[in-house]
mmCIF file of C-alpha atoms in Angstrom:
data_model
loop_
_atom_site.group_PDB
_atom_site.id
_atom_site.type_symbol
_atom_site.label_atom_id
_atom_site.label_comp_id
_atom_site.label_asym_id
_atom_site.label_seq_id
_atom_site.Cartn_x
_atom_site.Cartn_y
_atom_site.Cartn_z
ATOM 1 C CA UNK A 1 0.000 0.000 0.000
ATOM 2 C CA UNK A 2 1.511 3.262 -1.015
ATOM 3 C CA UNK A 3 2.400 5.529 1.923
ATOM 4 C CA UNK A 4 1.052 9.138 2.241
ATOM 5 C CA UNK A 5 3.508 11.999 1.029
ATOM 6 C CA UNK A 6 3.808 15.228 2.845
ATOM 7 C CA UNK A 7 5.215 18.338 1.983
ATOM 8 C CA UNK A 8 6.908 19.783 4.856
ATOM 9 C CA UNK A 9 9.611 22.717 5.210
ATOM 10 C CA UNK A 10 12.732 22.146 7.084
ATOM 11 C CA UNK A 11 14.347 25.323 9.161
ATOM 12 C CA UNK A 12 18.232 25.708 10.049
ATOM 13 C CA UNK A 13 19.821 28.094 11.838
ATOM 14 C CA UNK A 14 23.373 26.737 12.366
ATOM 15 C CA UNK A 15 26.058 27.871 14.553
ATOM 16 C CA UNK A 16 27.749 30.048 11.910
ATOM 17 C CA UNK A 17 25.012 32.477 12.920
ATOM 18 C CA UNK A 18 24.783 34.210 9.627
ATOM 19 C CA UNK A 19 21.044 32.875 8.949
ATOM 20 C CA UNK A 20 18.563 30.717 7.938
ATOM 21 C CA UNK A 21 18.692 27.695 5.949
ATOM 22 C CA UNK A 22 15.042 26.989 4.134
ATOM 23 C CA UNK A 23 13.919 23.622 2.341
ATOM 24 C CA UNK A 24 10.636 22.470 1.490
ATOM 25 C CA UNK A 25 10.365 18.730 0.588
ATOM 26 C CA UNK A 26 7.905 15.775 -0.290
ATOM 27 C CA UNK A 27 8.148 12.367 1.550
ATOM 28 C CA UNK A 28 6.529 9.624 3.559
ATOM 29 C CA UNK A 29 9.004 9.915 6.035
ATOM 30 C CA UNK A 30 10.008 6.669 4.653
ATOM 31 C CA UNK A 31 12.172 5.748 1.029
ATOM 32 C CA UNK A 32 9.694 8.585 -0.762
ATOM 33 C CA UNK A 33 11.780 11.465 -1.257
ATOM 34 C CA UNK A 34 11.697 14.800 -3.253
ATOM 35 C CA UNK A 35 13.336 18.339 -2.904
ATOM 36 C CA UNK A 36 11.124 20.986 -4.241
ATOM 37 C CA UNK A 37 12.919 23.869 -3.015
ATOM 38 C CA UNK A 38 16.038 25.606 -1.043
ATOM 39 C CA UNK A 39 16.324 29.332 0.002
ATOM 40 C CA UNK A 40 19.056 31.721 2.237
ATOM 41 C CA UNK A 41 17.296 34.057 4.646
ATOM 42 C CA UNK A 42 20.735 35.824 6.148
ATOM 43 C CA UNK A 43 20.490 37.274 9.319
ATOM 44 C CA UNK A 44 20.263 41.421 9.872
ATOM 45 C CA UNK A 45 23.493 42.560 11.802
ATOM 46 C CA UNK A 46 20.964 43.589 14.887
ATOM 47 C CA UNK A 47 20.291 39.959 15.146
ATOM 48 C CA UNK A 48 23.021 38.525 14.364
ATOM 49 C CA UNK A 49 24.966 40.706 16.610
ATOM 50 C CA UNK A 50 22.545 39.840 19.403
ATOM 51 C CA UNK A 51 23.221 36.086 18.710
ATOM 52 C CA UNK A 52 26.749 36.286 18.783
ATOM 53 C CA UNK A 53 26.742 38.476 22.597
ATOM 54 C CA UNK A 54 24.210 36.229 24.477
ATOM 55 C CA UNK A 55 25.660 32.683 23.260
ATOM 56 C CA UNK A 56 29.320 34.309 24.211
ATOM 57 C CA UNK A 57 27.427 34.963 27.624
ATOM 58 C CA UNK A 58 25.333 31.599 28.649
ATOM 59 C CA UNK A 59 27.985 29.010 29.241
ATOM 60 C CA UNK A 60 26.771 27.514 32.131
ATOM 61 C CA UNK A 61 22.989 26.420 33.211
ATOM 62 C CA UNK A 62 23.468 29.362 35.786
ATOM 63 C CA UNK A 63 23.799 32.164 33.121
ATOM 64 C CA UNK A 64 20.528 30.269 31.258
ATOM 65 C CA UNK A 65 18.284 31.738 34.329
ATOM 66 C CA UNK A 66 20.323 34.476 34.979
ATOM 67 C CA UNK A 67 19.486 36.016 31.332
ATOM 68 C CA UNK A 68 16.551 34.576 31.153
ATOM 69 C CA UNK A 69 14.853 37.693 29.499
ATOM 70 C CA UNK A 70 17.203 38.920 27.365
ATOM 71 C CA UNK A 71 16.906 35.236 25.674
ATOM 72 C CA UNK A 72 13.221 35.358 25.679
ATOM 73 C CA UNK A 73 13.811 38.629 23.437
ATOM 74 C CA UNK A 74 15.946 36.835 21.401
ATOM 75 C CA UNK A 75 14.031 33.820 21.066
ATOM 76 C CA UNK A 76 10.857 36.303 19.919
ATOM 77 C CA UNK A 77 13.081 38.360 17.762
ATOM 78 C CA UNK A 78 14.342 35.137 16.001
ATOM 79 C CA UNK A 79 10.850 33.350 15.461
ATOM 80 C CA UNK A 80 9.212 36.575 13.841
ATOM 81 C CA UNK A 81 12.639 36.335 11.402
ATOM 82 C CA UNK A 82 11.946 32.725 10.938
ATOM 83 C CA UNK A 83 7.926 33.488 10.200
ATOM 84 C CA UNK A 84 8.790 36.245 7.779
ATOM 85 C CA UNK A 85 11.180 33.557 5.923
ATOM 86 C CA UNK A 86 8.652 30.956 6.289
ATOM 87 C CA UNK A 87 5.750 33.486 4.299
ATOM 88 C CA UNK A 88 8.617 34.720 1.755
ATOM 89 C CA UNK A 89 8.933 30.867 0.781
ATOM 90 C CA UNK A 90 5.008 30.280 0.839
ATOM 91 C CA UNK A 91 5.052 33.145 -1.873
ATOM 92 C CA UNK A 92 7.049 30.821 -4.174
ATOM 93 C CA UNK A 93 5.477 28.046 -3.460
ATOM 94 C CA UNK A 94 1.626 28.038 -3.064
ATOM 95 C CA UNK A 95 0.772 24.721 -2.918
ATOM 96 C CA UNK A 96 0.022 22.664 0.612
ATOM 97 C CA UNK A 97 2.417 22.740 3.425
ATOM 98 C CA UNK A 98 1.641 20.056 5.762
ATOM 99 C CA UNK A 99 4.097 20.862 8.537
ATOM 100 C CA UNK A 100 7.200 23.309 9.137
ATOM 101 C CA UNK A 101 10.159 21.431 10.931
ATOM 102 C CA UNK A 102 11.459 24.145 12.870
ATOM 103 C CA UNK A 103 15.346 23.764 14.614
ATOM 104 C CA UNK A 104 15.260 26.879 16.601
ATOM 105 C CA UNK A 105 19.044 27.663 17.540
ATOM 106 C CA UNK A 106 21.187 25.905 19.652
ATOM 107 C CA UNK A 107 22.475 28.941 22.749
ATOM 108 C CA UNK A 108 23.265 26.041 25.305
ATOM 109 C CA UNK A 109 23.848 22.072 24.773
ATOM 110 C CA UNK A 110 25.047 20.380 27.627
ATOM 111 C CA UNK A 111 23.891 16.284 27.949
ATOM 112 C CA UNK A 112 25.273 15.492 30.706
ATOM 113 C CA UNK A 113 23.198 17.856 32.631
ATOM 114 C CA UNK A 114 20.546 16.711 30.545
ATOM 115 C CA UNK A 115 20.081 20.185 29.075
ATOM 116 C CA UNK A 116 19.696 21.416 25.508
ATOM 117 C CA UNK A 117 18.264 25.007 24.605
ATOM 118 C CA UNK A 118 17.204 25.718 20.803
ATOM 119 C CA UNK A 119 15.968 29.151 20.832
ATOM 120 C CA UNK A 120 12.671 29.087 18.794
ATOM 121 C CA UNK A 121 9.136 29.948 19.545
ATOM 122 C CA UNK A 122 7.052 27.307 18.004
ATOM 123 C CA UNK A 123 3.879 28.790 19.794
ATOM 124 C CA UNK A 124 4.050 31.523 18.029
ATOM 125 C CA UNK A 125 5.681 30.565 14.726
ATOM 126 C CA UNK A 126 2.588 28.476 14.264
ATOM 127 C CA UNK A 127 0.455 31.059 15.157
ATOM 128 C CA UNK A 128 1.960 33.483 12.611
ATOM 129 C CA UNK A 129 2.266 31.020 9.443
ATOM 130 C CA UNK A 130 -0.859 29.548 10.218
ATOM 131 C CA UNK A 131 0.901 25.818 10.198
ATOM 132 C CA UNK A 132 1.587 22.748 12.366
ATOM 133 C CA UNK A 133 4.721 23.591 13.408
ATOM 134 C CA UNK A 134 7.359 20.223 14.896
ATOM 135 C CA UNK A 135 10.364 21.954 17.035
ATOM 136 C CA UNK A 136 12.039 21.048 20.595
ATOM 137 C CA UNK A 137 13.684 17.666 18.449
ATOM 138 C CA UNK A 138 16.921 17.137 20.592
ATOM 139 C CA UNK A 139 15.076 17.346 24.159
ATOM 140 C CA UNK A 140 13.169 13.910 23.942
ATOM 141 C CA UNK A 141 16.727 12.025 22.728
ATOM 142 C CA UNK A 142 18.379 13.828 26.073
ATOM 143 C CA UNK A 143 16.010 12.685 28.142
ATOM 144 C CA UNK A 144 16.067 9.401 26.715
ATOM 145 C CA UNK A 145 19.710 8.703 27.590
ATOM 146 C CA UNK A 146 21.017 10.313 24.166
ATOM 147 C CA UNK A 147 23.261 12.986 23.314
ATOM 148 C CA UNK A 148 20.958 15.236 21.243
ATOM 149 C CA UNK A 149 23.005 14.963 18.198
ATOM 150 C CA UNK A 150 23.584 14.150 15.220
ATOM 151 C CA UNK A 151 20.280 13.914 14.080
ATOM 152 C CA UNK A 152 20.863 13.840 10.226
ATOM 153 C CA UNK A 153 21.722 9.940 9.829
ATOM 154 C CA UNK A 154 18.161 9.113 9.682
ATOM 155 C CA UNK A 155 17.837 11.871 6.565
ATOM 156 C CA UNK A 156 21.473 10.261 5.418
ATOM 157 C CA UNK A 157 20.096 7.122 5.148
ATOM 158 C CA UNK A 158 17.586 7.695 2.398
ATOM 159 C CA UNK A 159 19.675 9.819 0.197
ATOM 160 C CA UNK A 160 22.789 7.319 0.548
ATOM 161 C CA UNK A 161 19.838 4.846 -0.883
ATOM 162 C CA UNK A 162 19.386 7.486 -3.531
ATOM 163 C CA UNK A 163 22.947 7.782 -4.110
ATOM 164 C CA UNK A 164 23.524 3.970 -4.361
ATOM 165 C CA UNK A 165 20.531 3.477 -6.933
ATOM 166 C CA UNK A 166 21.512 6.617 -9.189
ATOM 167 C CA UNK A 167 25.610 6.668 -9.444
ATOM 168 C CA UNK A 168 26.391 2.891 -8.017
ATOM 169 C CA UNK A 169 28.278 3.892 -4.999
ATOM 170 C CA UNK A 170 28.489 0.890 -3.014
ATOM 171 C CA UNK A 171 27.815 0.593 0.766
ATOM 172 C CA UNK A 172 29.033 1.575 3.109
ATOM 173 C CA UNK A 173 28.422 5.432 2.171
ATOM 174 C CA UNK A 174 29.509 7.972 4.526
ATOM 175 C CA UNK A 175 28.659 11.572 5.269
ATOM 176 C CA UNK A 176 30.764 14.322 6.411
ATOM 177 C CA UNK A 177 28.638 16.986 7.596
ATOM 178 C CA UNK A 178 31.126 20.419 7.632
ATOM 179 C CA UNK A 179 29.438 22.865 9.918
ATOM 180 C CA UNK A 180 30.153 24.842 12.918
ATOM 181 C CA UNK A 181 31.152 21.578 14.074
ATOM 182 C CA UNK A 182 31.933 18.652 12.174
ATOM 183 C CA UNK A 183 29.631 15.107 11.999
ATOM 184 C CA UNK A 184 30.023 12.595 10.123
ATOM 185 C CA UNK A 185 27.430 8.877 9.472
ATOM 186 C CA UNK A 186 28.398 5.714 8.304
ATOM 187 C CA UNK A 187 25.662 3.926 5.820
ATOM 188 C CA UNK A 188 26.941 0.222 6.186
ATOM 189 C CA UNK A 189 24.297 -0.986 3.678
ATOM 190 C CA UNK A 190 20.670 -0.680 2.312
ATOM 191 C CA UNK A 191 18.471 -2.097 5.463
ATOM 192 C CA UNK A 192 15.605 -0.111 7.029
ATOM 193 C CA UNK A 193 17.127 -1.843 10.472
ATOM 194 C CA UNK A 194 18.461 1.699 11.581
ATOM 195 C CA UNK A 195 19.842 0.199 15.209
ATOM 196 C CA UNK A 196 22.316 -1.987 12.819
ATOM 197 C CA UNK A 197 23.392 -0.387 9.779
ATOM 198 C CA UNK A 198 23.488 3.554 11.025
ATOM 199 C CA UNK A 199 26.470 5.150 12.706
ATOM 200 C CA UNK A 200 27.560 8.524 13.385
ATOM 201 C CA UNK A 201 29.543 11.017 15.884
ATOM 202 C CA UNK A 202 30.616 14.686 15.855
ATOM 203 C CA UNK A 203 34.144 14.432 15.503
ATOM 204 C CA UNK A 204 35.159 17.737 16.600
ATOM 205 C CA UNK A 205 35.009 21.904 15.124
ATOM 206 C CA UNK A 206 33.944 22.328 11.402
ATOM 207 C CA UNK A 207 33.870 25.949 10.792
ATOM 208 C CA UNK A 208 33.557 27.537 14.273
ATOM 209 C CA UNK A 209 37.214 27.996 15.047
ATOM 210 C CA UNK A 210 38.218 29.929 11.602
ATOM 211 C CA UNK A 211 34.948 31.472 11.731
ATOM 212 C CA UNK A 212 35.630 32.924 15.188
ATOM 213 C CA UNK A 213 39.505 33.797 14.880
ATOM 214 C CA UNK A 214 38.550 35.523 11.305
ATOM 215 C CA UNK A 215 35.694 37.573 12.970
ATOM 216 C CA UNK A 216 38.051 38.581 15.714
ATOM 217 C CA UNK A 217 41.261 39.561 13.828
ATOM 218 C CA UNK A 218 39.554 40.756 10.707
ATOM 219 C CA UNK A 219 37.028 42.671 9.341
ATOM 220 C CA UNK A 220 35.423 39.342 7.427
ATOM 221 C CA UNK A 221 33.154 36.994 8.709
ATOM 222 C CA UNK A 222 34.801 33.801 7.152
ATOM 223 C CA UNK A 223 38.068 32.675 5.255
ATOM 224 C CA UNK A 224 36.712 32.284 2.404
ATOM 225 C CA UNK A 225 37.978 29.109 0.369
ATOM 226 C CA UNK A 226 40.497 29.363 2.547
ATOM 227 C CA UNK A 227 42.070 31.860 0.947
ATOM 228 C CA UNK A 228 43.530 33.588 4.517
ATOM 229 C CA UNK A 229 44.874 29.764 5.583
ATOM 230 C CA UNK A 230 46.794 29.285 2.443
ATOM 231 C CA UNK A 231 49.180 32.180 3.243
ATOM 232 C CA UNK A 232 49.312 31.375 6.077
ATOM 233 C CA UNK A 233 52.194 29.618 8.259
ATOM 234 C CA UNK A 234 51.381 26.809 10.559
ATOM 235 C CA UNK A 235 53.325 27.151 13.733
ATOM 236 C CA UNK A 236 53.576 23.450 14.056
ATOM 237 C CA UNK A 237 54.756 23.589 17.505
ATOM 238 C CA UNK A 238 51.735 25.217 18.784
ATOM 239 C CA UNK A 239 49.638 22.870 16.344
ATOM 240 C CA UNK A 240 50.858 19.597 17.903
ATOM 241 C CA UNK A 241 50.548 21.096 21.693
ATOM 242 C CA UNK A 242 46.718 22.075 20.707
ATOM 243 C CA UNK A 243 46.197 17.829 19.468
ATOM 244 C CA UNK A 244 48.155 16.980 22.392
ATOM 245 C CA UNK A 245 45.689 18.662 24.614
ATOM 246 C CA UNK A 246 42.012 17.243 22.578
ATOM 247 C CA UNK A 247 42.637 13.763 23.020
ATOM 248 C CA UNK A 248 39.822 12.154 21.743
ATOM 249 C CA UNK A 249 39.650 8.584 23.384
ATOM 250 C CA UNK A 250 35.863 8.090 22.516
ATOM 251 C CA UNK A 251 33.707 9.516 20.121
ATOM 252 C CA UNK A 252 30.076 8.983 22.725
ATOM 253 C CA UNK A 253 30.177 12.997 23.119
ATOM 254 C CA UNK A 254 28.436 15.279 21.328
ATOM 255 C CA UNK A 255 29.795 18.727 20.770
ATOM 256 C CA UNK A 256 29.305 22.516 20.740
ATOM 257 C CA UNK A 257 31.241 25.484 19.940
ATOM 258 C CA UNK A 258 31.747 26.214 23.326
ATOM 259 C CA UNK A 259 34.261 23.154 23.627
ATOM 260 C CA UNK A 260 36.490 24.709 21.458
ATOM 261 C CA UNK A 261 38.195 28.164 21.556
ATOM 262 C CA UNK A 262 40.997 30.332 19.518
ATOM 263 C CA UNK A 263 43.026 30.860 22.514
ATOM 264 C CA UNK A 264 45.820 28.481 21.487
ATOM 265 C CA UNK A 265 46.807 30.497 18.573
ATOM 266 C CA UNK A 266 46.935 34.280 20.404
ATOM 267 C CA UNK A 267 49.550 36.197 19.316
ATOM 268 C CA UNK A 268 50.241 34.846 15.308
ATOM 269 C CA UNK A 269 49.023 36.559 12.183
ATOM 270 C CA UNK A 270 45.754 36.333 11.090
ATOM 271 C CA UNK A 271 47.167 34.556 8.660
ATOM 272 C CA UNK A 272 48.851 32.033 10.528
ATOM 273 C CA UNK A 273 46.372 31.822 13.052
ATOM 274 C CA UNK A 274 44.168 30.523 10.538
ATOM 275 C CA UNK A 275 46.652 27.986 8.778
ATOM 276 C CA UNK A 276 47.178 26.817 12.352
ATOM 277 C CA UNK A 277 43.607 25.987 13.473
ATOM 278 C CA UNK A 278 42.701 25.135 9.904
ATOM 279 C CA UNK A 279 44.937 21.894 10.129
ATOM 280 C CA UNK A 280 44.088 21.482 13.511
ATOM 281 C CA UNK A 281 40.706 21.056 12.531
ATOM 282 C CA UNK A 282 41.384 18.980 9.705
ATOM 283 C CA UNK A 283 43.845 16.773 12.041
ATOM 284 C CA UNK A 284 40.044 16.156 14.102
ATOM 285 C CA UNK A 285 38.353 15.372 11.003
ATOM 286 C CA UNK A 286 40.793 13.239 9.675
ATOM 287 C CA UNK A 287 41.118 10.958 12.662
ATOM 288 C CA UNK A 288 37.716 10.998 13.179
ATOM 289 C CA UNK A 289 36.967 9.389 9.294
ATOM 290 C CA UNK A 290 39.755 6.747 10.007
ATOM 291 C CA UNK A 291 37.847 5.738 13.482
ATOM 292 C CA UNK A 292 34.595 5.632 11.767
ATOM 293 C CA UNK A 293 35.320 3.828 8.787
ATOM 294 C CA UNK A 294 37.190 0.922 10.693
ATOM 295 C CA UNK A 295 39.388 0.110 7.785
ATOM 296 C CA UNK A 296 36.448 -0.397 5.224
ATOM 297 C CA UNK A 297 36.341 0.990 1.481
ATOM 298 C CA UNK A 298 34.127 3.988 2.287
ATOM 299 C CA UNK A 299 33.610 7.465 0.081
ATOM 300 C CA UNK A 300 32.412 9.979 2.361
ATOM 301 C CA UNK A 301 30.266 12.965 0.541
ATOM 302 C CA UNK A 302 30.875 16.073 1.777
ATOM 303 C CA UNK A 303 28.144 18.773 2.851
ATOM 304 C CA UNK A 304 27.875 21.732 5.086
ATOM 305 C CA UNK A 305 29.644 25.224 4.505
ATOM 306 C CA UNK A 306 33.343 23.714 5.356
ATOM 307 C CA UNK A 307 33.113 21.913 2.064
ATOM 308 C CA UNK A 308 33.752 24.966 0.248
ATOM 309 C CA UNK A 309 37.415 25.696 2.348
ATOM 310 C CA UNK A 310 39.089 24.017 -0.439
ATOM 311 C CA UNK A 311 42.132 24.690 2.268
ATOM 312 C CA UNK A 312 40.404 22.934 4.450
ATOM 313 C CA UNK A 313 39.836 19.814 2.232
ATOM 314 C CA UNK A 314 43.194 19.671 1.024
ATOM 315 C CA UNK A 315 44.335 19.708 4.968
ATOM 316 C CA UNK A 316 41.984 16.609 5.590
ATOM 317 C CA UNK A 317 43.412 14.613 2.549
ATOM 318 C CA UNK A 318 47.198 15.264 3.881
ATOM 319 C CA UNK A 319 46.104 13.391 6.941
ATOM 320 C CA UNK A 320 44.529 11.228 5.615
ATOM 321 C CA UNK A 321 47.689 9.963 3.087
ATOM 322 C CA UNK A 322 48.334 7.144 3.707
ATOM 323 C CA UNK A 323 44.364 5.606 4.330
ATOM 324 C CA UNK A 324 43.504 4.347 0.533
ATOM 325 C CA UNK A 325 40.062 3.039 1.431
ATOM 326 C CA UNK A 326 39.074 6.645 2.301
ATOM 327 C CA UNK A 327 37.815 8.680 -0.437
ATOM 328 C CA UNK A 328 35.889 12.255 -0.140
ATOM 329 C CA UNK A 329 33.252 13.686 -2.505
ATOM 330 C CA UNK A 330 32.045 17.181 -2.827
ATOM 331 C CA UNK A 331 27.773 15.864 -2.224
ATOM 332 C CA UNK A 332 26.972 18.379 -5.081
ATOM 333 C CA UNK A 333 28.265 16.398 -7.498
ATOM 334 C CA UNK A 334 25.556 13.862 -6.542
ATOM 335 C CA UNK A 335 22.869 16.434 -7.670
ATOM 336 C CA UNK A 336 22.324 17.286 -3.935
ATOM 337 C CA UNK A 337 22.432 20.568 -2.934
ATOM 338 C CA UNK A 338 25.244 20.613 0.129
ATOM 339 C CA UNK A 339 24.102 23.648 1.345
ATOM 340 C CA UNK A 340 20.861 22.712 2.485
ATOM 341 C CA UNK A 341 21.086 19.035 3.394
ATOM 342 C CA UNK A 342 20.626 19.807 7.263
ATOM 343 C CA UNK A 343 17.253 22.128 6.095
ATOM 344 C CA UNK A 344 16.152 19.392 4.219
ATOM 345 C CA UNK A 345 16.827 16.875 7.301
ATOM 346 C CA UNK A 346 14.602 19.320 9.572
ATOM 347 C CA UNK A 347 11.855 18.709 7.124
ATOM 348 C CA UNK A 348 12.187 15.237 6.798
ATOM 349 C CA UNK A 349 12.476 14.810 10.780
ATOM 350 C CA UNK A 350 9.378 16.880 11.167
ATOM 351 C CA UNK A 351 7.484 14.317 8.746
ATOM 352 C CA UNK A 352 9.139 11.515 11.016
ATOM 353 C CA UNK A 353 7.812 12.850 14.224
ATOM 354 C CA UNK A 354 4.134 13.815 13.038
ATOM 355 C CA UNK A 355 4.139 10.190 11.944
ATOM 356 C CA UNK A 356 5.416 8.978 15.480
ATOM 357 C CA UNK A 357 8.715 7.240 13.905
ATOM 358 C CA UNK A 358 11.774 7.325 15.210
ATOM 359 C CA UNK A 359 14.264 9.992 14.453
ATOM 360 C CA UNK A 360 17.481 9.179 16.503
ATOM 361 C CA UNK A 361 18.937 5.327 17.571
ATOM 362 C CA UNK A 362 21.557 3.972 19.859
ATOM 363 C CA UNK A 363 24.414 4.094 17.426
ATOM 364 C CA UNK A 364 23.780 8.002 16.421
ATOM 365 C CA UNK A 365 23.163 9.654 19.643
ATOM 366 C CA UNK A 366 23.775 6.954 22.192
ATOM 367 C CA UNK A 367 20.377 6.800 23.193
ATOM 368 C CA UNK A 368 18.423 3.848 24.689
ATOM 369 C CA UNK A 369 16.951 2.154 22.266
ATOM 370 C CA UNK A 370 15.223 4.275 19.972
ATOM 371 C CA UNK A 371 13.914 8.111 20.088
ATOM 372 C CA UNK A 372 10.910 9.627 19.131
ATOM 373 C CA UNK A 373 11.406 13.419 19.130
ATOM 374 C CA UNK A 374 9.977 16.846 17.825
ATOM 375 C CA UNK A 375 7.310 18.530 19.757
ATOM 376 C CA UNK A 376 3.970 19.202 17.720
ATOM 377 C CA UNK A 377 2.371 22.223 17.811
ATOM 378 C CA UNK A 378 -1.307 24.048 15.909
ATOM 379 C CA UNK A 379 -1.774 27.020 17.200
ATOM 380 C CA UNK A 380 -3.897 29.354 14.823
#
C-alpha cells in the first residue's frame, strides 16, 4: 500500500550564525523522497549581533536563568525572522504545506546535565504562518539517555539509498557533515534496520574555530575558500601542543562550539592563526573518518559550509595519506544541494515525528533504544 507523502519545510539556523537555511520537501518519512525547493534568509546585523553576545554569555545552566529575558527577546526576535522567511517561501510556493520542521538555535547544549536550549518559539511561529509547526527535536533524545546529536543519519540514510541506486556507490556510504562543528554517518548498507546499519559522531570543530579567529582579527566573517589559511604559516609547535591537549579517546560525546576556543593560537598573524587551526581542525576530522570507517572501502560525501574551504579539504586529505580506502566527494556532485542538506533533514524529521517514527537510535546519539522526538504544535 503506497504511503502518504507530505510536503513539509525544514528550518536551520546553524552555529555560523549568519542565517537561515530553508527547504521544502515531499516524503513519507520513509524511502519517498523529493526536494522541491532551497532558500538563504541571512540574518540582519541587529540579530546577528545579538546572537553572537548572548551565546558568548550563557555558558553555564546558571547564566541560562540568569538572562533569562534577554533570551526570551531573542528567542521572539528570532521566530518573527523565521515566520517572515517561512511566508517569503510560501510566496514561491503556493501549494500545501503540511508541517514546518522548525530547529530553533542551539544557545546552550550540555547532555550530561541533561540540558539542551534551541531558541525558537514554536507557539508563536505556528500562530503566525498559520501551520503545524514540529520543534524542541533534541530534548526527547536527552532525556532518553542520548546525546541530542547528530540527528541527520536518519535523513542520510535515504539519500545514501538514492545515491547507491543513481551513481552505483556501493555501501558503506559515509557523510561528512562540515558545519560549525563537524559530523560525520556511516551507511553500512541498504536495510531499514536503523539500530544496525546507522552510525555517526561529531568528531570535533567544522567551521567555528576559523569562523571565530577571522571575525576577531579581521574585518570578514569567514576565510573564504580558505584563501587567509593558504598564506598562512602553521606554527607546528603550537599545532601539535593544541592535538596533544584534545585527546579524543571516545567519540560517545556530542559537541558545541563552546568546547572549542581560539586561545591556542593568540599572538600569530591572522594569517597564521588561521593555517594553524585550519589543520588542527582537519587533524580532528581526519582521525575521526579513520575511526569511523574501521578500515572499510568507504567514500564519504561532503556537505555543510566547510566543504567549500578548499584549504580545508586539502588539509583533511594530507592526513589522511596514507588511508587508501578513504575517499571524499564534494555531495553536489551527486545532484544534492550541500548547502541545504541539514534544512532538508529538519523537514524530513518533522514528517518523522508527526508520523510517530523514530528519528534518533543507539548508534547516532547513544540513546536507549530508539527516540521519538519533535514537539507538535497548531496554534492558529
Amino acid at each position: 500500500m503506497k504511503k502518504k507523502l507530505y510536503t513539509a519545510i525544514g528550518l536551520m539556523s546553524g552555529t555560523s550564525m549568519d542565517g537561515i537555511d530553508l527547504s521544502i520537501i515531499s516524503s513519507d518519512g520513509y524511502d519517498e523522497l523529493s526536494n522541491i525547493l532551497d532558500d538563504y534568509y541571512e540574518y540582519d546585523k541587529n540579530l546577528q549581533d545579538q546572537l553572537v553576545r548572548l551565546r558568548d554569555l550563557v555558558l553555564t545552566k546558571k547564566d541560562l536563568l540568569h538572562n533569562l529575558e534577554k533570551l526570551r527577546e531573542l528567542e521572539r526576535n528570532l521566530t518573527l525572522f523565521h515566520a517572515d522567511a517561512v511566508n517569503q517561501s510560501l510566496k514561491k510556493y503556493r501549494d500545501t504545506i503540511d508541517l514546518i520542521g522548525f530547529h530553533g538555535h542551539t544557545i546552550f547544549h550540555n547532555p550530561n546535565e541533561k540540558i539542551t536550549n534551541q531558541l525558537g518559539d514554536g507557539q508563536l511561529l505556528s500562530q503566525i504562518v498559520k501551520k503545524k509547526v514540529i520543534y524542541d527535536f533534541r530534548q526527547a533524545d536527552i532525556q532518553n539517555n542520548g546525546q541530542g546529536a547528530p540527528l541527520t543519519p536518519i535523513f542520510h540514510h535515504i539519500l545514501s539509498k538514492k545515491i547507491n541506486q543513481n551513481f552505483n556507490i556501493k555501501f558503506p556510504i559515509g557523510f561528512l557533515n562540515i558545519g560549525g562543528i563537524a559530523n560525520v554517518t556511516k551507511i553500512s548498507n541498504d536495510s531499514d534496520n536503523f539500530q544496525n546499519n546507522l552510525s555517526a559522531f561529531d568528531i570535533g570543530p567544522g567551521n567555528c574555530l576559523i569562523d571565530e579567529w577571522v571575525r576577531n582579527n579581521s574585518n570578514k566573517k569567514f576565510d573564504e575558500n580558505g584563501e587567509l589559511s593558504k598564506v598562512g604559516k602553521v606554527d607546528q609547535l603550537i599545532l601539535n601542543q593544541a592535538i596533544d591537549n584534545f585527546k579524543t579517546d571516545s567519540y560517545s560525546q556530542s559537541l558545541d562550539v563552546k568546547n572549542f576556543d581560539v586561545s591556542f593560537v593568540r599572538g600569530l598573524s591572522l594569517e597564521d592563526g588561521c593555517a594553524t587551526i585550519t589543520n588542527f581542525t582537519a587533524y580532528l576530522i581526519a582521525e575521526g573518518l579513520k575511526h569511523i570507517s574501521k578500515k572499510n572501502s568507504i567514500t564519504f560525501l561532503l556537505c555543510g559550509g566547510g566543504r567549500k574551504n578548499i584549504y580545508l579539504i586539502d588539509c583533511i586529505k594530507k592526513y589522511l595519506f596514507n588511508e587508501h580506502n578513504i575517499t571524499l566527494e564534494i555531495i553536489d556532485n551527486y545532484n544534492l544541494k550541500g548547502d541545504y542538506i541539514e534544512s532538508q533533514a529538519f523537514a524530513f524529521l518533522a514528517i518523522r515525528s508527526y508520523l510517530n517514527l523514530p528519528i534518533s537510535f543507539s548508534k547516532t546519539t547513544g540513546c536507549k533504544d530508539f527516540t521519538v522526538g519533535g514537539k507538535l504544535v497548531e496554534n492558529f
